[in-house]
Amino acid sequence: MLPPGSTIGILGGGQLGRMLAVAAAQLGYKTHIYAPDAESVAAQVAAQHTQAAWDDEPRLATFAAHCDVVTFEFENVPVDTLRFLSGHVAVRAGADALEIAQDRLIEKNFVAGLGGRPAPFAAAPDRAALDTAIAAIGTPAILKTVRMGYDGKGQARLAAPDDADAAWDAIDRHAAVLEGFVAFDHEFSVLMVRGIDGETRFWDSPVNIHEDGILATSTLPPPPIVLDQQAEARDLMAAIAADLDYVGVLTGEFFATDKGPVFNEMAPRVHNSGHWTIEGAVTSQFENHIRAIAGLPLGDTASPRLPVVMRNLIGAGINDAPALLAEPGCHLHHYGKAEVRAGRKLGHATWVGTEPA
Ligand code: AMP
């Protein structure tokens, strides 16, 4: 068990790191943020901050020497950075989970190997292979870059085979994977935490609505089809976590379809669709992630007061903050980012025991 006063290193300086740092402080820990960006909204609430490149080994070594355990909040931290740090300090979750999640092809093959069901897919490493993939998968389909995709970036839809050139250009001709378009009823996520001893707990699954590829809302309770498919999706996520000897919060995104849950992708970290757990669950995803990596007992994941609605405040949506603060049952989170930009996640609001006005 990590004693109070210890320092938790967090790779990445965004809002996930900020909320992790607040949860760590509540449990008596200090946090040290490491990120290359000039602005870090996590560093605003942390004890220490290193602004340095992911491959700056002397700075990484100094950072590791100041930390008792290191975790990450950003999915595109280079795996080599994690492997380097692992030689100096405990890194949880480990580099293997990150390596899998960073590559859509490796991820889909890994999950299929554990009995999961991703959407039909075919590799499209170059333009010629895209034609072969279209012949195999058909259309409609979605072309996704294998690496560095998030919040709908690096994706293009193909309504017909003729869209191949436009889609290939839209993803900047990066190595990609073509996915069959899934006719889903709903999207939902499985939020789980696994302790150092292997104990595994799940939060209730929210139903998620995306707009322009970005999460807009997460809502509980989910519709019956999601409740029916939650158990199968949980079993898959538990198998993934056990296979990786995973420690911390792990998230899986699924499509609920008439043929059962279809795996979309996983995130080896706390997740936007779990922000509602701060006020909507007995123990939040952030607190349980800190508990897990610190070797503390895991907290209760129950959600005692439904309904719960989490809405992201994206771009100019942050201007709703004053009105939301005046709404009963609404909890506002402002991430403290300086610049308001379209498509940028600037805050979120959570309603517990009530619906948005
Ligand atoms: P992703 O970055 O893979 O999570 O994709 C972003 C969003 O695009 C998802 O949350 C879905 O709303 C949609 N999407 C992604 N892949 C598919 C698919 N194979 N079929 C239908 N919709 C998809």
Tab-separated table of C-alpha atoms and ligand atoms in Angstrom:
chain	number	residue	atom	x	y	z
A	1	MET	CA	0.000	0.000	0.000
A	2	LEU	CA	1.373	3.351	-1.053
A	3	PRO	CA	1.652	5.481	2.124
A	4	PRO	CA	-0.001	8.919	2.219
A	5	GLY	CA	2.444	11.632	1.195
A	6	SER	CA	3.750	9.489	-1.679
A	7	THR	CA	3.909	10.949	-5.176
A	8	ILE	CA	1.932	9.609	-8.111
A	9	GLY	CA	3.331	10.510	-11.517
A	10	ILE	CA	0.807	11.144	-14.281
A	11	LEU	CA	1.806	11.130	-17.947
A	12	GLY	CA	-0.389	13.591	-19.812
A	13	GLY	CA	-1.684	16.958	-18.675
A	14	GLY	CA	-5.345	17.083	-19.712
A	15	GLN	CA	-8.648	16.970	-17.855
A	16	LEU	CA	-8.356	13.265	-17.076
A	17	GLY	CA	-5.072	13.956	-15.297
A	18	ARG	CA	-6.670	16.910	-13.540
A	19	MET	CA	-9.497	14.778	-12.145
A	20	LEU	CA	-7.046	12.006	-11.221
A	21	ALA	CA	-4.892	14.534	-9.353
A	22	VAL	CA	-7.889	15.815	-7.373
A	23	ALA	CA	-8.823	12.229	-6.424
A	24	ALA	CA	-5.209	11.491	-5.444
A	25	ALA	CA	-5.095	14.572	-3.213
A	26	GLN	CA	-8.231	13.400	-1.424
A	27	LEU	CA	-6.401	10.176	-0.517
A	28	GLY	CA	-3.341	12.062	0.766
A	29	TYR	CA	-1.094	11.725	-2.272
A	30	LYS	CA	0.874	14.296	-4.222
A	31	THR	CA	0.876	14.245	-8.007
A	32	HIS	CA	3.557	15.090	-10.545
A	33	ILE	CA	2.402	15.798	-14.095
A	34	TYR	CA	4.703	15.019	-17.036
A	35	ALA	CA	3.599	16.324	-20.428
A	36	PRO	CA	5.193	18.054	-23.417
A	37	ASP	CA	2.486	20.700	-23.882
A	38	ALA	CA	2.872	24.261	-22.604
A	39	GLU	CA	-0.648	24.304	-21.154
A	40	SER	CA	-1.479	21.629	-18.606
A	41	VAL	CA	-4.817	21.825	-16.839
A	42	ALA	CA	-3.700	18.856	-14.713
A	43	ALA	CA	-0.599	20.717	-13.522
A	44	GLN	CA	-2.876	23.515	-12.249
A	45	VAL	CA	-3.973	21.143	-9.449
A	46	ALA	CA	-0.788	19.075	-9.018
A	47	ALA	CA	2.206	19.494	-6.703
A	48	GLN	CA	4.818	19.232	-9.452
A	49	HIS	CA	5.009	19.619	-13.196
A	50	THR	CA	7.614	18.621	-15.742
A	51	GLN	CA	7.154	20.006	-19.234
A	52	ALA	CA	9.373	17.868	-21.425
A	53	ALA	CA	9.287	15.667	-24.516
A	54	TRP	CA	8.183	12.035	-24.350
A	55	ASP	CA	11.651	10.908	-25.466
A	56	ASP	CA	13.712	13.114	-23.125
A	57	GLU	CA	15.297	10.278	-21.153
A	58	PRO	CA	17.241	12.402	-18.643
A	59	ARG	CA	14.028	14.290	-17.734
A	60	LEU	CA	12.061	11.027	-17.618
A	61	ALA	CA	14.654	9.501	-15.279
A	62	THR	CA	14.478	12.526	-12.960
A	63	PHE	CA	10.669	12.373	-13.047
A	64	ALA	CA	10.747	8.645	-12.194
A	65	ALA	CA	13.096	9.329	-9.276
A	66	HIS	CA	10.517	11.758	-7.832
A	67	CYS	CA	7.570	9.335	-8.186
A	68	ASP	CA	6.505	6.256	-6.218
A	69	VAL	CA	4.215	4.978	-8.987
A	70	VAL	CA	3.452	6.289	-12.474
A	71	THR	CA	0.234	6.140	-14.461
A	72	PHE	CA	-0.978	7.729	-17.703
A	73	GLU	CA	-4.052	9.669	-18.718
A	74	PHE	CA	-3.205	10.128	-22.395
A	75	GLU	CA	-3.467	7.285	-24.831
A	76	ASN	CA	-0.833	8.448	-27.269
A	77	VAL	CA	2.090	8.439	-24.838
A	78	PRO	CA	4.745	6.505	-26.779
A	79	VAL	CA	5.044	2.929	-25.539
A	80	ASP	CA	8.843	3.403	-25.427
A	81	THR	CA	8.333	6.135	-22.814
A	82	LEU	CA	6.430	3.697	-20.607
A	83	ARG	CA	8.991	0.955	-21.136
A	84	PHE	CA	11.819	3.329	-20.230
A	85	LEU	CA	10.028	4.465	-17.068
A	86	SER	CA	9.252	0.840	-16.140
A	87	GLY	CA	12.983	0.338	-15.652
A	88	HIS	CA	12.936	2.979	-12.901
A	89	VAL	CA	9.521	2.935	-11.206
A	90	ALA	CA	6.273	0.902	-11.135
A	91	VAL	CA	4.057	1.890	-14.096
A	92	ARG	CA	0.336	1.008	-13.825
A	93	ALA	CA	-1.517	0.203	-16.052
A	94	GLY	CA	1.350	-1.404	-17.937
A	95	ALA	CA	2.862	-0.732	-21.339
A	96	ASP	CA	1.306	-3.866	-22.891
A	97	ALA	CA	-2.263	-2.561	-22.551
A	98	LEU	CA	-1.245	0.769	-24.055
A	99	GLU	CA	0.577	-0.892	-26.934
A	100	ILE	CA	-2.548	-2.877	-27.830
A	101	ALA	CA	-4.925	0.081	-27.496
A	102	GLN	CA	-2.715	2.289	-29.682
A	103	ASP	CA	-3.043	0.044	-32.701
A	104	ARG	CA	-6.553	-0.730	-33.937
A	105	LEU	CA	-5.441	-3.846	-35.812
A	106	ILE	CA	-3.529	-5.341	-32.899
A	107	GLU	CA	-6.449	-4.416	-30.631
A	108	LYS	CA	-9.107	-6.114	-32.780
A	109	ASN	CA	-7.022	-9.272	-33.240
A	110	PHE	CA	-6.241	-9.408	-29.513
A	111	VAL	CA	-9.896	-9.009	-28.547
A	112	ALA	CA	-11.065	-11.535	-31.159
A	113	GLY	CA	-8.486	-13.959	-29.764
A	114	LEU	CA	-10.166	-13.695	-26.353
A	115	GLY	CA	-13.579	-14.499	-27.830
A	116	GLY	CA	-14.727	-10.904	-28.393
A	117	ARG	CA	-16.616	-9.810	-31.467
A	118	PRO	CA	-15.324	-6.649	-33.201
A	119	ALA	CA	-17.068	-5.273	-36.310
A	120	PRO	CA	-15.920	-7.064	-39.488
A	121	PHE	CA	-12.557	-5.540	-40.389
A	122	ALA	CA	-9.732	-5.718	-42.915
A	123	ALA	CA	-6.321	-4.064	-42.935
A	124	ALA	CA	-5.776	-1.219	-45.408
A	125	PRO	CA	-2.058	-0.388	-45.085
A	126	ASP	CA	-2.036	1.337	-48.498
A	127	ARG	CA	-4.432	2.522	-51.223
A	128	ALA	CA	-4.349	-0.781	-53.170
A	129	ALA	CA	-5.128	-2.747	-50.020
A	130	LEU	CA	-8.131	-0.501	-49.428
A	131	ASP	CA	-9.740	-1.844	-52.622
A	132	THR	CA	-9.138	-5.400	-51.446
A	133	ALA	CA	-10.603	-4.489	-48.048
A	134	ILE	CA	-13.697	-2.958	-49.665
A	135	ALA	CA	-14.175	-6.140	-51.711
A	136	ALA	CA	-13.978	-8.190	-48.501
A	137	ILE	CA	-16.025	-5.982	-46.134
A	138	GLY	CA	-18.395	-4.160	-48.495
A	139	THR	CA	-20.008	-0.781	-47.850
A	140	PRO	CA	-21.202	1.140	-45.943
A	141	ALA	CA	-17.966	1.070	-44.007
A	142	ILE	CA	-15.689	3.259	-41.889
A	143	LEU	CA	-12.018	3.754	-42.636
A	144	LYS	CA	-9.973	4.436	-39.491
A	145	THR	CA	-6.277	5.146	-39.145
A	146	VAL	CA	-4.578	2.314	-37.284
A	147	ARG	CA	-2.838	4.729	-34.943
A	148	MET	CA	-3.435	8.139	-33.295
A	149	GLY	CA	-7.204	8.266	-33.805
A	150	TYR	CA	-9.440	9.742	-31.123
A	151	ASP	CA	-12.661	11.758	-30.833
A	152	GLY	CA	-13.624	10.900	-34.413
A	153	LYS	CA	-10.276	12.097	-35.826
A	154	GLY	CA	-8.609	9.936	-38.453
A	155	GLN	CA	-11.918	8.479	-39.670
A	156	ALA	CA	-13.844	8.618	-42.929
A	157	ARG	CA	-17.101	6.997	-43.959
A	158	LEU	CA	-17.615	5.152	-47.240
A	159	ALA	CA	-21.204	4.935	-48.446
A	160	ALA	CA	-20.109	3.166	-51.628
A	161	PRO	CA	-16.870	1.722	-53.102
A	162	ASP	CA	-16.528	4.911	-55.190
A	163	ASP	CA	-15.795	6.836	-51.991
A	164	ALA	CA	-12.449	5.055	-51.606
A	165	ASP	CA	-10.261	7.862	-53.002
A	166	ALA	CA	-11.965	10.574	-50.971
A	167	ALA	CA	-11.804	8.481	-47.772
A	168	TRP	CA	-8.155	7.645	-48.325
A	169	ASP	CA	-7.339	11.360	-48.754
A	170	ALA	CA	-9.500	12.308	-45.761
A	171	ILE	CA	-7.361	10.173	-43.436
A	172	ASP	CA	-4.181	11.623	-44.968
A	173	ARG	CA	-3.221	8.275	-46.528
A	174	HIS	CA	-2.127	6.728	-43.237
A	175	ALA	CA	-2.148	2.977	-42.677
A	176	ALA	CA	-5.741	2.153	-41.807
A	177	VAL	CA	-8.311	-0.481	-41.058
A	178	LEU	CA	-11.653	-0.732	-42.842
A	179	GLU	CA	-14.569	-1.593	-40.599
A	180	GLY	CA	-18.022	-2.724	-41.642
A	181	PHE	CA	-20.675	-0.236	-40.567
A	182	VAL	CA	-22.437	-1.644	-37.521
A	183	ALA	CA	-26.209	-1.123	-37.440
A	184	PHE	CA	-26.424	-0.622	-33.688
A	185	ASP	CA	-29.334	0.189	-31.414
A	186	HIS	CA	-27.147	1.939	-28.857
A	187	GLU	CA	-23.553	2.556	-27.875
A	188	PHE	CA	-22.494	1.756	-24.334
A	189	SER	CA	-19.342	1.426	-22.331
A	190	VAL	CA	-18.074	-1.015	-19.743
A	191	LEU	CA	-16.191	0.795	-16.983
A	192	MET	CA	-14.176	-1.470	-14.734
A	193	VAL	CA	-11.368	-1.334	-12.230
A	194	ARG	CA	-8.932	-4.111	-11.385
A	195	GLY	CA	-6.763	-4.103	-8.285
A	196	ILE	CA	-3.196	-5.331	-7.843
A	197	ASP	CA	-4.625	-8.536	-6.338
A	198	GLY	CA	-6.881	-9.094	-9.374
A	199	GLU	CA	-10.110	-8.015	-7.691
A	200	THR	CA	-12.406	-6.632	-10.402
A	201	ARG	CA	-15.377	-4.283	-10.045
A	202	PHE	CA	-17.718	-2.778	-12.623
A	203	TRP	CA	-19.737	0.408	-12.679
A	204	ASP	CA	-23.158	0.364	-14.272
A	205	SER	CA	-22.881	0.810	-18.030
A	206	PRO	CA	-24.005	4.177	-19.410
A	207	VAL	CA	-25.509	4.551	-22.861
A	208	ASN	CA	-23.372	6.979	-24.878
A	209	ILE	CA	-24.388	9.367	-27.635
A	210	HIS	CA	-21.706	10.719	-29.954
A	211	GLU	CA	-21.970	13.809	-32.134
A	212	ASP	CA	-19.387	14.296	-34.893
A	213	GLY	CA	-17.439	11.359	-33.436
A	214	ILE	CA	-17.151	13.081	-30.024
A	215	LEU	CA	-18.948	11.873	-26.909
A	216	ALA	CA	-21.905	14.173	-26.210
A	217	THR	CA	-23.799	12.446	-23.368
A	218	SER	CA	-23.615	9.406	-21.109
A	219	THR	CA	-26.892	8.397	-19.464
A	220	LEU	CA	-28.067	5.877	-16.862
A	221	PRO	CA	-30.031	3.755	-16.562
A	222	PRO	CA	-29.412	2.464	-20.080
A	223	PRO	CA	-32.210	0.948	-22.201
A	224	PRO	CA	-33.115	-2.758	-21.750
A	225	ILE	CA	-31.023	-3.991	-24.703
A	226	VAL	CA	-27.883	-2.578	-23.044
A	227	LEU	CA	-28.803	-4.106	-19.689
A	228	ASP	CA	-29.256	-7.440	-21.470
A	229	GLN	CA	-25.836	-7.234	-23.153
A	230	GLN	CA	-23.876	-5.767	-20.264
A	231	ALA	CA	-22.926	-9.144	-18.751
A	232	GLU	CA	-21.395	-10.514	-21.959
A	233	ALA	CA	-19.464	-7.287	-22.531
A	234	ARG	CA	-18.236	-7.334	-18.928
A	235	ASP	CA	-17.002	-10.914	-19.272
A	236	LEU	CA	-14.935	-9.872	-22.281
A	237	MET	CA	-13.443	-6.852	-20.500
A	238	ALA	CA	-12.621	-8.980	-17.431
A	239	ALA	CA	-10.878	-11.508	-19.706
A	240	ILE	CA	-8.877	-8.692	-21.363
A	241	ALA	CA	-7.845	-7.276	-17.990
A	242	ALA	CA	-6.887	-10.676	-16.596
A	243	ASP	CA	-4.855	-11.522	-19.712
A	244	LEU	CA	-2.903	-8.255	-19.349
A	245	ASP	CA	-2.654	-8.518	-15.535
A	246	TYR	CA	-4.127	-5.035	-15.713
A	247	VAL	CA	-4.140	-2.637	-12.742
A	248	GLY	CA	-6.411	0.423	-12.741
A	249	VAL	CA	-9.503	1.559	-14.632
A	250	LEU	CA	-10.095	-0.052	-18.022
A	251	THR	CA	-12.864	1.022	-20.402
A	252	GLY	CA	-14.478	-0.857	-23.271
A	253	GLU	CA	-16.777	0.737	-25.842
A	254	PHE	CA	-19.464	-1.461	-27.364
A	255	PHE	CA	-22.336	-1.362	-29.837
A	256	ALA	CA	-25.539	-3.043	-28.676
A	257	THR	CA	-26.890	-4.874	-31.735
A	258	ASP	CA	-29.587	-7.464	-32.362
A	259	LYS	CA	-26.768	-10.030	-32.501
A	260	GLY	CA	-25.279	-9.078	-29.131
A	261	PRO	CA	-22.526	-6.701	-28.032
A	262	VAL	CA	-20.004	-5.713	-30.713
A	263	PHE	CA	-16.628	-4.539	-29.396
A	264	ASN	CA	-15.604	-1.119	-30.756
A	265	GLU	CA	-12.478	-0.145	-28.845
A	266	MET	CA	-10.851	-0.077	-25.439
A	267	ALA	CA	-9.103	2.623	-23.476
A	268	PRO	CA	-6.503	1.590	-20.872
A	269	ARG	CA	-7.421	4.511	-18.635
A	270	VAL	CA	-10.203	6.488	-17.037
A	271	HIS	CA	-12.722	7.500	-19.676
A	272	ASN	CA	-15.014	10.369	-20.595
A	273	SER	CA	-18.046	8.054	-20.385
A	274	GLY	CA	-17.150	7.488	-16.713
A	275	HIS	CA	-17.132	11.143	-15.618
A	276	TRP	CA	-20.627	10.701	-14.176
A	277	THR	CA	-19.139	8.412	-11.504
A	278	ILE	CA	-17.726	11.459	-9.648
A	279	GLU	CA	-21.154	12.330	-8.266
A	280	GLY	CA	-23.265	9.433	-9.588
A	281	ALA	CA	-21.401	6.492	-8.047
A	282	VAL	CA	-20.303	5.773	-4.492
A	283	THR	CA	-16.669	5.769	-5.667
A	284	SER	CA	-15.594	7.572	-8.838
A	285	GLN	CA	-13.491	6.082	-11.631
A	286	PHE	CA	-10.737	8.554	-10.705
A	287	GLU	CA	-10.654	7.553	-7.040
A	288	ASN	CA	-10.746	3.846	-7.852
A	289	HIS	CA	-7.952	4.219	-10.387
A	290	ILE	CA	-5.798	5.879	-7.724
A	291	ARG	CA	-6.829	3.244	-5.162
A	292	ALA	CA	-5.935	0.443	-7.598
A	293	ILE	CA	-2.496	1.736	-8.598
A	294	ALA	CA	-1.719	2.597	-4.961
A	295	GLY	CA	-2.654	-0.908	-3.772
A	296	LEU	CA	-5.528	0.371	-1.598
A	297	PRO	CA	-8.847	-1.491	-1.202
A	298	LEU	CA	-11.202	-0.731	-4.103
A	299	GLY	CA	-14.277	1.399	-3.420
A	300	ASP	CA	-17.961	0.622	-3.974
A	301	THR	CA	-18.950	1.165	-7.623
A	302	ALA	CA	-22.736	1.241	-7.077
A	303	SER	CA	-24.826	4.094	-8.522
A	304	PRO	CA	-27.466	4.645	-5.833
A	305	ARG	CA	-29.358	7.604	-7.337
A	306	LEU	CA	-30.659	7.250	-10.858
A	307	PRO	CA	-31.156	8.753	-13.328
A	308	VAL	CA	-27.697	10.110	-14.053
A	309	VAL	CA	-26.913	12.252	-17.100
A	310	MET	CA	-23.424	13.500	-18.055
A	311	ARG	CA	-23.160	16.096	-20.807
A	312	ASN	CA	-19.877	17.284	-22.265
A	313	LEU	CA	-19.386	21.021	-22.636
A	314	ILE	CA	-17.627	21.269	-25.977
A	315	GLY	CA	-16.417	24.506	-27.579
A	316	ALA	CA	-18.926	27.302	-27.044
A	317	GLY	CA	-20.995	24.861	-24.927
A	318	ILE	CA	-18.883	26.013	-21.976
A	319	ASN	CA	-20.825	29.293	-22.097
A	320	ASP	CA	-23.760	27.361	-20.582
A	321	ALA	CA	-21.796	27.031	-17.325
A	322	PRO	CA	-23.481	29.863	-15.381
A	323	ALA	CA	-26.975	28.611	-16.269
A	324	LEU	CA	-26.027	25.027	-15.372
A	325	LEU	CA	-24.702	26.141	-11.987
A	326	ALA	CA	-28.172	27.480	-11.225
A	327	GLU	CA	-29.859	24.124	-11.985
A	328	PRO	CA	-30.717	21.950	-8.978
A	329	GLY	CA	-29.036	18.544	-9.059
A	330	CYS	CA	-26.491	19.640	-11.656
A	331	HIS	CA	-22.746	19.381	-10.924
A	332	LEU	CA	-20.439	21.445	-13.098
A	333	HIS	CA	-16.825	20.665	-13.944
A	334	HIS	CA	-14.783	23.344	-15.693
A	335	TYR	CA	-11.426	22.073	-16.932
A	336	GLY	CA	-9.682	25.436	-16.707
A	337	LYS	CA	-8.528	25.466	-20.330
A	338	ALA	CA	-7.550	28.895	-21.563
A	339	GLU	CA	-8.690	28.642	-25.162
A	340	VAL	CA	-12.250	27.999	-26.330
A	341	ARG	CA	-12.053	26.084	-29.611
A	342	ALA	CA	-14.777	24.284	-31.565
A	343	GLY	CA	-14.656	20.548	-30.845
A	344	ARG	CA	-12.552	21.001	-27.698
A	345	LYS	CA	-13.745	19.393	-24.449
A	346	LEU	CA	-13.814	22.285	-21.951
A	347	GLY	CA	-15.963	20.870	-19.166
A	348	HIS	CA	-18.860	18.613	-18.345
A	349	ALA	CA	-22.035	18.652	-16.316
A	350	THR	CA	-23.591	15.773	-14.407
A	351	TRP	CA	-27.190	15.535	-13.202
A	352	VAL	CA	-27.801	13.012	-10.427
A	353	GLY	CA	-31.285	11.902	-9.424
A	354	THR	CA	-32.758	14.306	-11.953
A	355	GLU	CA	-32.731	15.074	-15.675
A	356	PRO	CA	-31.378	18.229	-17.339
A	357	ALA	CA	-33.926	21.066	-17.289
B	1	AMP	P1	-14.290	5.415	-32.497
B	1	AMP	O1	-13.254	6.484	-32.538
B	1	AMP	O2	-13.854	4.132	-33.115
B	1	AMP	O3	-14.870	5.221	-31.131
B	1	AMP	O4	-15.521	5.957	-33.403
B	1	AMP	C1	-16.226	7.130	-33.053
B	1	AMP	C2	-17.693	6.916	-33.253
B	1	AMP	O5	-18.001	6.628	-34.630
B	1	AMP	C3	-18.256	5.724	-32.495
B	1	AMP	O6	-18.520	6.026	-31.161
B	1	AMP	C4	-19.526	5.466	-33.303
B	1	AMP	O7	-20.537	6.405	-33.016
B	1	AMP	C5	-19.055	5.669	-34.709
B	1	AMP	N1	-18.544	4.405	-35.255
B	1	AMP	C6	-17.261	3.975	-35.170
B	1	AMP	N2	-17.101	2.765	-35.760
B	1	AMP	C7	-18.315	2.408	-36.232
B	1	AMP	C8	-18.796	1.249	-36.943
B	1	AMP	N3	-17.997	0.234	-37.302
B	1	AMP	N4	-20.116	1.235	-37.269
B	1	AMP	C9	-20.945	2.252	-36.932
B	1	AMP	N5	-20.541	3.363	-36.265
B	1	AMP	C10	-19.248	3.448	-35.917
